[in-house]
mmCIF file of C-alpha atoms in Angstrom:
data_model
loop_
_atom_site.group_PDB
_atom_site.id
_atom_site.type_symbol
_atom_site.label_atom_id
_atom_site.label_comp_id
_atom_site.label_asym_id
_atom_site.label_seq_id
_atom_site.Cartn_x
_atom_site.Cartn_y
_atom_site.Cartn_z
ATOM 1 C CA MET A 1 -13.830 -6.374 18.214
ATOM 2 C CA LEU A 2 -16.541 -3.698 18.199
ATOM 3 C CA LEU A 3 -18.478 -5.775 20.744
ATOM 4 C CA LEU A 4 -15.885 -5.340 23.499
ATOM 5 C CA PRO A 5 -17.054 -1.874 24.672
ATOM 6 C CA LEU A 6 -20.583 -3.243 25.104
ATOM 7 C CA PHE A 7 -19.414 -5.566 27.895
ATOM 8 C CA TYR A 8 -16.049 -4.294 29.183
ATOM 9 C CA LEU A 9 -14.736 -1.053 30.651
ATOM 10 C CA THR A 10 -12.358 1.042 28.552
ATOM 11 C CA GLU A 11 -9.588 0.531 31.129
ATOM 12 C CA ASP A 12 -10.011 -3.257 30.991
ATOM 13 C CA ILE A 13 -9.773 -3.201 27.210
ATOM 14 C CA GLY A 14 -6.592 -1.144 27.499
ATOM 15 C CA VAL A 15 -5.039 -3.662 29.910
ATOM 16 C CA PHE A 16 -6.014 -6.460 27.531
ATOM 17 C CA PHE A 17 -4.218 -4.797 24.618
ATOM 18 C CA VAL A 18 -1.078 -4.299 26.731
ATOM 19 C CA PHE A 19 -1.121 -7.981 27.729
ATOM 20 C CA SER A 20 -1.677 -9.000 24.105
ATOM 21 C CA ALA A 21 1.224 -6.843 22.933
ATOM 22 C CA LEU A 22 3.575 -8.321 25.544
ATOM 23 C CA GLY A 23 2.370 -11.826 24.755
ATOM 24 C CA LEU A 24 2.863 -11.421 21.012
ATOM 25 C CA LEU A 25 6.305 -9.977 21.683
ATOM 26 C CA LEU A 26 7.318 -12.966 23.817
ATOM 27 C CA GLY A 27 5.386 -15.598 21.882
ATOM 28 C CA SER A 28 7.590 -15.543 18.821
ATOM 29 C CA LEU A 29 10.757 -15.450 20.943
ATOM 30 C CA VAL A 30 10.412 -18.208 23.551
ATOM 31 C CA SER A 31 11.323 -20.907 21.018
ATOM 32 C CA TRP A 32 14.156 -18.772 19.613
ATOM 33 C CA ARG A 33 12.356 -18.660 16.234
ATOM 34 C CA SER A 34 13.122 -22.360 15.839
ATOM 35 C CA PHE A 35 9.704 -22.809 14.235
ATOM 36 C CA ASN A 36 11.139 -21.203 11.088
ATOM 37 C CA ALA A 37 13.297 -24.308 10.653
ATOM 38 C CA ILE A 38 10.143 -26.418 10.260
ATOM 39 C CA LEU A 39 9.137 -24.678 7.048
ATOM 40 C CA ILE A 40 12.518 -25.163 5.397
ATOM 41 C CA SER A 41 12.951 -28.797 6.468
ATOM 42 C CA ASP A 42 14.408 -31.168 3.856
ATOM 43 C CA THR A 43 12.289 -34.236 4.665
ATOM 44 C CA ASP A 44 9.212 -35.230 6.677
ATOM 45 C CA GLU A 45 11.436 -36.848 9.303
ATOM 46 C CA VAL A 46 13.413 -33.641 9.722
ATOM 47 C CA ALA A 47 10.176 -31.602 9.904
ATOM 48 C CA ASN A 48 8.851 -33.832 12.696
ATOM 49 C CA SER A 49 12.141 -33.534 14.567
ATOM 50 C CA ASN A 50 12.221 -29.751 14.131
ATOM 51 C CA LEU A 51 8.651 -29.513 15.406
ATOM 52 C CA GLY A 52 9.562 -31.451 18.555
ATOM 53 C CA ILE A 53 12.653 -29.332 19.180
ATOM 54 C CA SER A 54 10.636 -26.136 18.716
ATOM 55 C CA PHE A 55 8.136 -27.333 21.338
ATOM 56 C CA LEU A 56 10.924 -28.233 23.769
ATOM 57 C CA LEU A 57 12.711 -24.900 23.372
ATOM 58 C CA GLY A 58 9.442 -23.010 23.829
ATOM 59 C CA GLY A 59 8.513 -25.025 26.901
ATOM 60 C CA VAL A 60 11.884 -24.655 28.637
ATOM 61 C CA THR A 61 12.127 -20.906 27.926
ATOM 62 C CA SER A 62 8.543 -20.271 29.071
ATOM 63 C CA LEU A 63 9.199 -22.192 32.287
ATOM 64 C CA ILE A 64 12.318 -20.122 32.974
ATOM 65 C CA LEU A 65 10.319 -16.941 32.306
ATOM 66 C CA GLU A 66 7.612 -18.021 34.775
ATOM 67 C CA ILE A 67 10.215 -18.822 37.426
ATOM 68 C CA LEU A 68 11.814 -15.381 36.984
ATOM 69 C CA ILE A 69 8.450 -13.641 37.311
ATOM 70 C CA LEU A 70 7.668 -15.571 40.503
ATOM 71 C CA ALA A 71 11.155 -14.987 41.884
ATOM 72 C CA PHE A 72 11.027 -11.211 41.458
ATOM 73 C CA SER A 73 7.357 -10.733 42.379
ATOM 74 C CA PRO A 74 8.063 -10.084 46.106
ATOM 75 C CA PHE A 75 10.046 -6.973 45.126
ATOM 76 C CA TRP A 76 7.242 -5.344 43.129
ATOM 77 C CA GLY A 77 5.400 -3.916 46.126
ATOM 78 C CA ASN A 78 2.112 -2.134 45.410
ATOM 79 C CA TRP A 79 2.781 -2.330 41.659
ATOM 80 C CA GLN A 80 2.111 -6.092 41.796
ATOM 81 C CA SER A 81 -1.631 -5.662 42.411
ATOM 82 C CA ASN A 82 -1.969 -3.697 39.169
ATOM 83 C CA VAL A 83 -0.355 -6.319 36.967
ATOM 84 C CA GLU A 84 -1.495 -9.656 38.370
ATOM 85 C CA TRP A 85 -2.086 -10.733 34.770
ATOM 86 C CA ILE A 86 1.682 -10.856 34.239
ATOM 87 C CA TYR A 87 1.735 -14.405 35.670
ATOM 88 C CA PHE A 88 -0.230 -15.563 32.609
ATOM 89 C CA LEU A 89 2.293 -14.150 30.131
ATOM 90 C CA PRO A 90 4.561 -17.241 29.963
ATOM 91 C CA VAL A 91 1.515 -19.453 29.335
ATOM 92 C CA TYR A 92 0.264 -17.214 26.555
ATOM 93 C CA ALA A 93 3.764 -16.960 25.079
ATOM 94 C CA LEU A 94 4.146 -20.755 25.090
ATOM 95 C CA PHE A 95 0.740 -21.320 23.482
ATOM 96 C CA THR A 96 1.521 -18.705 20.831
ATOM 97 C CA SER A 97 4.827 -20.413 20.047
ATOM 98 C CA VAL A 98 3.147 -23.840 19.795
ATOM 99 C CA PHE A 99 0.438 -22.393 17.559
ATOM 100 C CA ILE A 100 2.997 -20.845 15.178
ATOM 101 C CA SER A 101 5.053 -24.063 15.137
ATOM 102 C CA PHE A 102 2.010 -26.097 14.163
ATOM 103 C CA GLU A 103 1.098 -23.577 11.465
ATOM 104 C CA ASN A 104 4.559 -23.870 9.942
ATOM 105 C CA PHE A 105 4.341 -27.667 10.161
ATOM 106 C CA LEU A 106 0.985 -27.709 8.356
ATOM 107 C CA ASN A 107 2.362 -25.194 5.867
ATOM 108 C CA TYR A 108 5.277 -27.540 5.197
ATOM 109 C CA LYS A 109 2.713 -30.284 4.545
ATOM 110 C CA LYS A 110 0.797 -27.905 2.199
ATOM 111 C CA ARG A 111 -2.346 -28.290 4.271
ATOM 112 C CA TYR A 112 -3.526 -24.745 3.724
ATOM 113 C CA ILE A 113 -7.232 -25.468 4.255
ATOM 114 C CA GLN A 114 -6.529 -26.904 7.715
ATOM 115 C CA ILE A 115 -4.536 -23.770 8.554
ATOM 116 C CA GLY A 116 -7.602 -21.721 7.660
ATOM 117 C CA TYR A 117 -9.857 -23.936 9.797
ATOM 118 C CA GLY A 118 -7.460 -23.447 12.690
ATOM 119 C CA LYS A 119 -7.647 -19.675 12.450
ATOM 120 C CA LEU A 120 -11.445 -19.884 12.334
ATOM 121 C CA ILE A 121 -11.556 -22.104 15.436
ATOM 122 C CA LYS A 122 -9.206 -19.761 17.293
ATOM 123 C CA ALA A 123 -11.260 -16.671 16.433
ATOM 124 C CA SER A 124 -14.612 -18.349 17.165
ATOM 125 C CA ALA A 125 -13.543 -19.812 20.519
ATOM 126 C CA THR A 126 -12.015 -16.515 21.646
ATOM 127 C CA LEU A 127 -15.141 -14.551 20.627
ATOM 128 C CA LEU A 128 -17.545 -16.974 22.288
ATOM 129 C CA ILE A 129 -15.696 -17.012 25.612
ATOM 130 C CA THR A 130 -15.143 -13.247 25.484
ATOM 131 C CA LEU A 131 -18.888 -12.616 25.136
ATOM 132 C CA LEU A 132 -19.820 -15.230 27.743
ATOM 133 C CA LEU A 133 -17.425 -13.839 30.347
ATOM 134 C CA GLY A 134 -18.426 -10.313 29.376
ATOM 135 C CA ILE A 135 -21.951 -11.139 30.470
ATOM 136 C CA LEU A 136 -21.010 -13.086 33.609
ATOM 137 C CA THR A 137 -17.855 -11.411 34.951
ATOM 138 C CA PRO A 138 -16.464 -8.592 32.772
ATOM 139 C CA SER A 139 -12.846 -7.774 33.598
ATOM 140 C CA ALA A 140 -9.390 -7.558 32.042
ATOM 141 C CA GLU A 141 -8.667 -11.048 33.408
ATOM 142 C CA SER A 142 -11.717 -12.388 31.564
ATOM 143 C CA LEU A 143 -10.424 -10.989 28.274
ATOM 144 C CA ILE A 144 -7.010 -12.538 28.922
ATOM 145 C CA PHE A 145 -8.570 -15.899 29.809
ATOM 146 C CA ALA A 146 -10.592 -15.851 26.583
ATOM 147 C CA LEU A 147 -7.455 -15.092 24.578
ATOM 148 C CA ILE A 148 -5.530 -17.997 26.112
ATOM 149 C CA THR A 149 -8.473 -20.388 25.804
ATOM 150 C CA GLY A 150 -8.847 -19.546 22.114
ATOM 151 C CA LEU A 151 -5.224 -20.518 21.577
ATOM 152 C CA LEU A 152 -5.691 -23.741 23.528
ATOM 153 C CA ALA A 153 -8.704 -24.649 21.375
ATOM 154 C CA VAL A 154 -6.795 -24.252 18.122
ATOM 155 C CA ILE A 155 -3.785 -26.165 19.478
ATOM 156 C CA VAL A 156 -6.035 -29.135 20.297
ATOM 157 C CA PHE A 157 -7.348 -28.992 16.720
ATOM 158 C CA GLN A 158 -3.813 -28.755 15.313
ATOM 159 C CA ILE A 159 -2.670 -31.776 17.321
ATOM 160 C CA TRP A 160 -5.593 -33.788 15.964
ATOM 161 C CA ILE A 161 -5.325 -32.674 12.338
ATOM 162 C CA SER A 162 -1.530 -33.004 12.112
ATOM 163 C CA GLY A 163 -1.588 -36.592 13.365
ATOM 164 C CA ILE A 164 1.585 -36.176 15.412
ATOM 165 C CA THR A 165 2.347 -38.354 18.438
ATOM 166 C CA TRP A 166 4.610 -38.081 21.447
ATOM 167 C CA HIS A 167 7.348 -39.690 19.346
ATOM 168 C CA ILE A 168 8.338 -36.244 18.047
ATOM 169 C CA PHE A 169 9.970 -35.695 21.440
ATOM 170 C CA GLN A 170 12.232 -38.733 21.017
ATOM 171 C CA ILE A 171 15.182 -36.714 19.802
ATOM 172 C CA SER A 172 18.726 -38.024 20.053
ATOM 173 C CA LYS A 173 21.697 -35.887 21.088
ATOM 174 C CA ARG A 174 22.960 -36.197 17.523
ATOM 175 C CA LYS A 175 19.763 -34.645 16.142
ATOM 176 C CA PHE A 176 20.023 -31.808 18.647
ATOM 177 C CA LYS A 177 23.601 -31.123 17.591
ATOM 178 C CA ILE A 178 22.675 -31.201 13.904
ATOM 179 C CA PHE A 179 19.737 -28.878 14.555
ATOM 180 C CA PHE A 180 21.765 -26.265 16.441
ATOM 181 C CA PHE A 181 24.541 -26.367 13.859
ATOM 182 C CA LYS A 182 22.368 -26.396 10.739
ATOM 183 C CA TYR A 183 19.965 -23.691 11.933
ATOM 184 C CA ARG A 184 22.386 -21.624 14.006
ATOM 185 C CA ASP A 185 21.622 -18.476 11.979
ATOM 186 C CA ILE A 186 17.918 -18.873 12.715
ATOM 187 C CA LEU A 187 18.550 -19.305 16.437
ATOM 188 C CA THR A 188 20.906 -16.330 16.642
ATOM 189 C CA PHE A 189 20.142 -13.771 13.945
ATOM 190 C CA ASN A 190 16.475 -14.654 13.382
ATOM 191 C CA SER A 191 15.740 -14.512 17.095
ATOM 192 C CA SER A 192 17.633 -11.209 17.423
ATOM 193 C CA LEU A 193 15.798 -9.880 14.390
ATOM 194 C CA ALA A 194 12.498 -11.054 15.867
ATOM 195 C CA ILE A 195 13.156 -9.109 19.063
ATOM 196 C CA ILE A 196 13.720 -5.869 17.144
ATOM 197 C CA SER A 197 10.866 -6.547 14.720
ATOM 198 C CA GLU A 198 8.370 -7.316 17.477
ATOM 199 C CA LEU A 199 9.517 -4.298 19.481
ATOM 200 C CA ASN A 200 8.899 -2.132 16.405
ATOM 201 C CA SER A 201 5.365 -3.501 16.174
ATOM 202 C CA HIS A 202 4.245 -3.882 19.795
ATOM 203 C CA LEU A 203 6.372 -1.564 21.942
ATOM 204 C CA PRO A 204 4.252 1.514 20.989
ATOM 205 C CA THR A 205 1.228 -0.136 22.640
ATOM 206 C CA ILE A 206 3.185 -0.617 25.857
ATOM 207 C CA LEU A 207 4.662 2.891 25.691
ATOM 208 C CA LEU A 208 1.240 4.455 25.131
ATOM 209 C CA SER A 209 0.075 2.710 28.297
ATOM 210 C CA ILE A 210 3.032 4.074 30.272
ATOM 211 C CA PHE A 211 2.846 7.590 28.816
ATOM 212 C CA TYR A 212 -0.909 8.165 28.488
ATOM 213 C CA GLY A 213 -2.749 5.391 30.363
ATOM 214 C CA GLU A 214 -5.041 2.479 29.507
ATOM 215 C CA ASN A 215 -7.781 4.584 27.873
ATOM 216 C CA VAL A 216 -5.488 5.765 25.076
ATOM 217 C CA VAL A 217 -4.217 2.208 24.619
ATOM 218 C CA ALA A 218 -7.823 1.041 24.303
ATOM 219 C CA PHE A 219 -8.539 3.627 21.579
ATOM 220 C CA TYR A 220 -5.363 2.717 19.714
ATOM 221 C CA GLY A 221 -5.820 -1.016 20.171
ATOM 222 C CA MET A 222 -9.409 -0.978 18.919
ATOM 223 C CA ALA A 223 -8.420 0.976 15.814
ATOM 224 C CA GLN A 224 -5.405 -1.209 15.130
ATOM 225 C CA ARG A 225 -7.140 -4.551 15.656
ATOM 226 C CA PHE A 226 -10.349 -3.683 13.834
ATOM 227 C CA PHE A 227 -8.644 -2.719 10.583
ATOM 228 C CA SER A 228 -5.553 -4.924 10.709
ATOM 229 C CA THR A 229 -7.378 -8.205 11.378
ATOM 230 C CA PRO A 230 -9.134 -8.531 7.975
ATOM 231 C CA VAL A 231 -6.039 -7.681 5.918
ATOM 232 C CA SER A 232 -3.702 -9.782 8.086
ATOM 233 C CA VAL A 233 -5.932 -12.834 7.556
ATOM 234 C CA TRP A 234 -5.590 -12.332 3.812
ATOM 235 C CA SER A 235 -1.860 -11.624 3.849
ATOM 236 C CA ASN A 236 -1.178 -14.564 6.206
ATOM 237 C CA SER A 237 -2.991 -16.873 3.807
ATOM 238 C CA ILE A 238 -0.824 -15.608 0.959
ATOM 239 C CA ALA A 239 2.284 -15.952 3.141
ATOM 240 C CA SER A 240 1.589 -19.642 3.779
ATOM 241 C CA VAL A 241 1.560 -20.436 0.069
ATOM 242 C CA PHE A 242 4.381 -18.038 -0.810
ATOM 243 C CA GLY A 243 6.728 -19.414 1.837
ATOM 244 C CA LYS A 244 6.422 -23.039 0.791
ATOM 245 C CA GLU A 245 6.677 -22.255 -2.951
ATOM 246 C CA SER A 246 9.726 -20.024 -2.403
ATOM 247 C CA VAL A 247 11.485 -22.753 -0.404
ATOM 248 C CA GLU A 248 10.944 -25.222 -3.248
ATOM 249 C CA ARG A 249 12.202 -22.724 -5.834
ATOM 250 C CA TYR A 250 15.297 -22.053 -3.732
ATOM 251 C CA ILE A 251 16.076 -25.749 -3.264
ATOM 252 C CA LYS A 252 15.765 -26.284 -7.029
ATOM 253 C CA SER A 253 17.811 -23.117 -7.800
ATOM 254 C CA ARG A 254 14.934 -21.537 -9.705
ATOM 255 C CA ASN A 255 14.180 -17.828 -10.123
ATOM 256 C CA ILE A 256 12.019 -16.185 -7.485
ATOM 257 C CA SER A 257 11.633 -12.600 -8.759
ATOM 258 C CA GLY A 258 8.641 -13.205 -11.028
ATOM 259 C CA TYR A 259 6.765 -15.100 -8.337
ATOM 260 C CA PHE A 260 7.686 -12.429 -5.763
ATOM 261 C CA VAL A 261 6.352 -9.551 -7.880
ATOM 262 C CA SER A 262 3.154 -11.372 -8.852
ATOM 263 C CA THR A 263 2.472 -12.182 -5.185
ATOM 264 C CA VAL A 264 2.899 -8.553 -4.128
ATOM 265 C CA LYS A 265 0.568 -7.445 -6.943
ATOM 266 C CA LYS A 266 -2.124 -9.882 -5.799
ATOM 267 C CA VAL A 267 -1.922 -8.532 -2.273
ATOM 268 C CA ILE A 268 -2.070 -4.923 -3.493
ATOM 269 C CA MET A 269 -5.183 -5.596 -5.597
ATOM 270 C CA ILE A 270 -7.086 -6.609 -2.461
ATOM 271 C CA ILE A 271 -5.542 -4.481 0.275
ATOM 272 C CA ILE A 272 -5.392 -1.051 -1.392
ATOM 273 C CA PRO A 273 -9.162 -0.843 -2.114
ATOM 274 C CA PHE A 274 -9.843 -2.032 1.426
ATOM 275 C CA GLY A 275 -7.503 0.637 2.794
ATOM 276 C CA VAL A 276 -9.208 3.435 0.863
ATOM 277 C CA ILE A 277 -12.682 2.389 2.044
ATOM 278 C CA ALA A 278 -11.469 1.908 5.621
ATOM 279 C CA PHE A 279 -9.799 5.344 5.639
ATOM 280 C CA LEU A 280 -13.019 7.037 4.488
ATOM 281 C CA LEU A 281 -15.396 5.182 6.804
ATOM 282 C CA ALA A 282 -13.303 4.784 9.982
ATOM 283 C CA PRO A 283 -14.657 7.788 11.947
ATOM 284 C CA TRP A 284 -18.238 6.967 10.958
ATOM 285 C CA ILE A 285 -17.883 3.319 12.033
ATOM 286 C CA PHE A 286 -16.665 4.087 15.553
ATOM 287 C CA ASP A 287 -19.005 7.046 16.048
ATOM 288 C CA THR A 288 -22.068 5.127 14.840
ATOM 289 C CA PHE A 289 -21.539 1.785 16.548
ATOM 290 C CA LEU A 290 -19.684 2.761 19.730
ATOM 291 C CA GLY A 291 -20.669 6.368 20.306
ATOM 292 C CA LYS A 292 -18.775 9.565 21.069
ATOM 293 C CA GLU A 293 -16.693 7.902 23.771
ATOM 294 C CA TRP A 294 -14.797 6.003 21.067
ATOM 295 C CA GLU A 295 -14.529 8.867 18.606
ATOM 296 C CA ALA A 296 -10.759 8.992 19.146
ATOM 297 C CA SER A 297 -10.434 5.506 17.649
ATOM 298 C CA GLY A 298 -11.812 6.813 14.359
ATOM 299 C CA GLY A 299 -9.154 9.516 14.159
ATOM 300 C CA ILE A 300 -6.392 7.097 15.173
ATOM 301 C CA SER A 301 -7.588 4.668 12.485
ATOM 302 C CA ARG A 302 -6.983 7.207 9.747
ATOM 303 C CA ILE A 303 -3.461 7.755 11.051
ATOM 304 C CA ILE A 304 -2.433 4.100 11.190
ATOM 305 C CA ILE A 305 -4.311 2.633 8.191
ATOM 306 C CA PRO A 306 -1.483 3.577 5.742
ATOM 307 C CA LEU A 307 0.952 1.715 8.022
ATOM 308 C CA ILE A 308 -1.348 -1.321 8.257
ATOM 309 C CA ILE A 309 -1.639 -1.435 4.454
ATOM 310 C CA ALA A 310 2.113 -1.076 3.835
ATOM 311 C CA GLN A 311 2.923 -3.706 6.457
ATOM 312 C CA ASN A 312 0.527 -6.291 5.047
ATOM 313 C CA ILE A 313 1.664 -5.741 1.460
ATOM 314 C CA VAL A 314 5.224 -6.711 2.361
ATOM 315 C CA MET A 315 4.528 -9.185 5.192
ATOM 316 C CA PRO A 316 3.694 -12.279 3.061
ATOM 317 C CA THR A 317 7.171 -12.173 1.497
ATOM 318 C CA THR A 318 9.292 -11.606 4.621
ATOM 319 C CA ILE A 319 10.172 -15.317 4.834
ATOM 320 C CA LEU A 320 12.618 -14.624 1.992
ATOM 321 C CA TYR A 321 15.306 -13.234 4.283
ATOM 322 C CA THR A 322 15.423 -16.635 6.019
ATOM 323 C CA ILE A 323 15.288 -18.646 2.795
ATOM 324 C CA LEU A 324 18.055 -16.579 1.165
ATOM 325 C CA ASN A 325 20.157 -16.481 4.370
ATOM 326 C CA HIS A 326 20.317 -12.693 4.654
ATOM 327 C CA GLN A 327 19.361 -12.456 8.330
ATOM 328 C CA LYS A 328 22.434 -10.399 9.271
ATOM 329 C CA ARG A 329 21.714 -7.692 6.701
ATOM 330 C CA ILE A 330 18.038 -7.452 7.656
ATOM 331 C CA LEU A 331 18.980 -7.334 11.349
ATOM 332 C CA ILE A 332 21.055 -4.196 10.741
ATOM 333 C CA PHE A 333 18.156 -2.699 8.781
ATOM 334 C CA TYR A 334 15.738 -3.331 11.653
ATOM 335 C CA LEU A 335 18.150 -2.001 14.280
ATOM 336 C CA VAL A 336 18.435 1.297 12.415
ATOM 337 C CA SER A 337 14.679 1.415 11.929
ATOM 338 C CA PHE A 338 14.048 0.752 15.626
ATOM 339 C CA PHE A 339 16.465 3.469 16.695
ATOM 340 C CA VAL A 340 14.863 6.041 14.402
ATOM 341 C CA ARG A 341 11.188 5.112 14.786
ATOM 342 C CA ILE A 342 10.994 4.166 18.468
ATOM 343 C CA ILE A 343 13.906 5.915 20.207
ATOM 344 C CA LEU A 344 14.285 9.171 18.227
ATOM 345 C CA LEU A 345 10.700 9.732 17.079
ATOM 346 C CA PHE A 346 8.579 8.153 19.823
ATOM 347 C CA ILE A 347 10.298 8.030 23.216
ATOM 348 C CA LEU A 348 12.464 11.161 23.006
ATOM 349 C CA PRO A 349 9.710 13.530 21.748
ATOM 350 C CA TYR A 350 7.504 12.493 24.660
ATOM 351 C CA LEU A 351 10.285 12.838 27.241
ATOM 352 C CA LEU A 352 11.508 16.191 25.888
ATOM 353 C CA PHE A 353 8.284 17.867 24.831
ATOM 354 C CA ASP A 354 5.449 15.838 26.436
ATOM 355 C CA ILE A 355 3.554 16.044 23.137
ATOM 356 C CA ASN A 356 0.079 14.734 22.367
ATOM 357 C CA TYR A 357 -0.134 11.034 21.489
ATOM 358 C CA ILE A 358 -1.686 11.876 18.109
ATOM 359 C CA TYR A 359 1.590 13.431 16.918
ATOM 360 C CA LEU A 360 3.580 10.425 18.125
ATOM 361 C CA LEU A 361 1.286 8.083 16.203
ATOM 362 C CA MET A 362 1.537 10.239 13.087
ATOM 363 C CA MET A 363 5.335 10.010 13.150
ATOM 364 C CA PHE A 364 5.164 6.299 13.943
ATOM 365 C CA SER A 365 2.843 5.610 11.022
ATOM 366 C CA PHE A 366 4.738 7.766 8.508
ATOM 367 C CA THR A 367 8.122 6.266 9.366
ATOM 368 C CA GLY A 368 6.531 2.812 9.325
ATOM 369 C CA VAL A 369 5.385 3.264 5.734
ATOM 370 C CA LEU A 370 8.918 4.356 4.785
ATOM 371 C CA HIS A 371 10.278 1.317 6.654
ATOM 372 C CA TYR A 372 8.241 -1.122 4.550
ATOM 373 C CA ILE A 373 9.010 0.680 1.283
ATOM 374 C CA LEU A 374 12.732 0.351 2.002
ATOM 375 C CA TYR A 375 12.216 -3.218 3.194
ATOM 376 C CA TYR A 376 10.547 -4.098 -0.117
ATOM 377 C CA ARG A 377 13.502 -2.642 -2.001
ATOM 378 C CA GLU A 378 15.890 -4.639 0.177
ATOM 379 C CA LEU A 379 14.028 -7.875 -0.597
ATOM 380 C CA ARG A 380 14.184 -7.089 -4.318
ATOM 381 C CA SER A 381 17.933 -6.548 -3.989
ATOM 382 C CA GLN A 382 18.377 -9.879 -2.171
ATOM 383 C CA ILE A 383 16.432 -11.705 -4.887
ATOM 384 C CA GLU A 384 18.524 -10.106 -7.635
ATOM 385 C CA ASN A 385 21.741 -11.169 -5.902
ATOM 386 C CA TYR A 386 20.448 -14.720 -5.511
ATOM 387 C CA GLU A 387 19.433 -14.985 -9.171
ATOM 388 C CA THR A 388 22.760 -13.569 -10.294
ATOM 389 C CA GLN A 389 24.516 -16.292 -8.310
ATOM 390 C CA ILE A 390 22.465 -19.153 -9.791
ATOM 391 C CA GLU A 391 23.028 -17.801 -13.322
ATOM 392 C CA HIS A 392 26.788 -18.087 -12.844
ATOM 393 C CA LYS A 393 26.682 -21.620 -11.494
#
C-alpha cells in the first residue's frame, strides 16, 4: 500500500478508494447475502446447490445494475466524464460476491489452507499488476483494473481448487423454492443488515470524497488500508474456523459461550499489541517512507486505529447472529448505530458547521468503538439465551 504514492497521483489514489468503497458496499449485496447459506448447509449436495444459487443471484443482480447505469448515463451530463469508472462497479461487485461465495464454500469444506492460498494469490496478483501499470500508465483506471484482475485471478484458483463443475447450475424449481423458503431470513434481514453494516463501514469514504475531495480520501484510505489489512487477515482466518465450528455446535445443540470467549481472547492477544505499536509508529511510518505530503495519514491513523482494533476483535464472531437466527434484533441495533454515527455525528455536523474532517473522523472512530463494545455484549446475550433454551430441552 505504501508503494502507491510512488507511482500514482494523490487524486488517483483517492478515486481508487472511493471505487473500492462502493464496490465493497455492492459486492456483499448483489447476491442478497445468499452466500451465508453455503456455510450453514446441511449436506454437500445442499452446499453445491446453494453455491450455484448464490452465483445466479449475484449474476442477475449485477446485470440489472449494469443496465441501470447504462440507462441513466445519458442524463449525467458533464458529471459522467469524472466517474467513467462507475461502469466497472457491477463487474467488481459480481467478482466480489463470487469470491465470498467460494470462500464460504471452502470454509464449509474445512479447506482453510486453500482459503489462505486464495488470499495470497489475490494480494500478489493485485500488487503485481498495480506496480506494472503504475510504471506504464499510472491512473485511477489502472488501479481499478488491477483490483478487478486480482479478484479474477483468485476466482480462477477457487474454481480449480474447489473442483466444482457447471452442474451446480442445474437447479430445479423445487430446489429454488426450498432455498427461498428455508433461507428467507438471510435473503431479507441479512441483506438489509448488510446494507446498513456496509454503509456504516464504507459510506464515510464516499462522504469524505463529496465533502473534502479526493486528496482527503487518499489520506484516509491509505491510513485505513495500511493498518487494517494485517489485522483483518488474522481475524478473517479466525472467522473461517470459528464459523464452521459454531455451526456444528449449534446443529448438535452444544454450548458456544466457552468457545466464543476463548476465540475473542486469542484475537485480543494478537491485535492489541499490534494496535499499540501501530498507534505509536504511525506518524513516523508515513513521514519517513512517503514524506511530508502524506503526513496527514499518520495523524488519521492514530484516530482510526482504536476503531480498527475494536472492529477486528468482534468481527470473527459476527456469523453468530445468522447461526442463532437473531438477524432482526441485530438489524435494529445497526439501524440505530447508523442513524447516530453517520446521520447525527457525520453528515449533520458537516452540513451545519462545515467542520474539519479530523473532528468528523474522531467522532466516527469513538462511536465505532462504542458500537463494537455494545455489539459484543449483544452477542454474549444471544449466546446466553441460546444456551438457556438447550438446557430446558
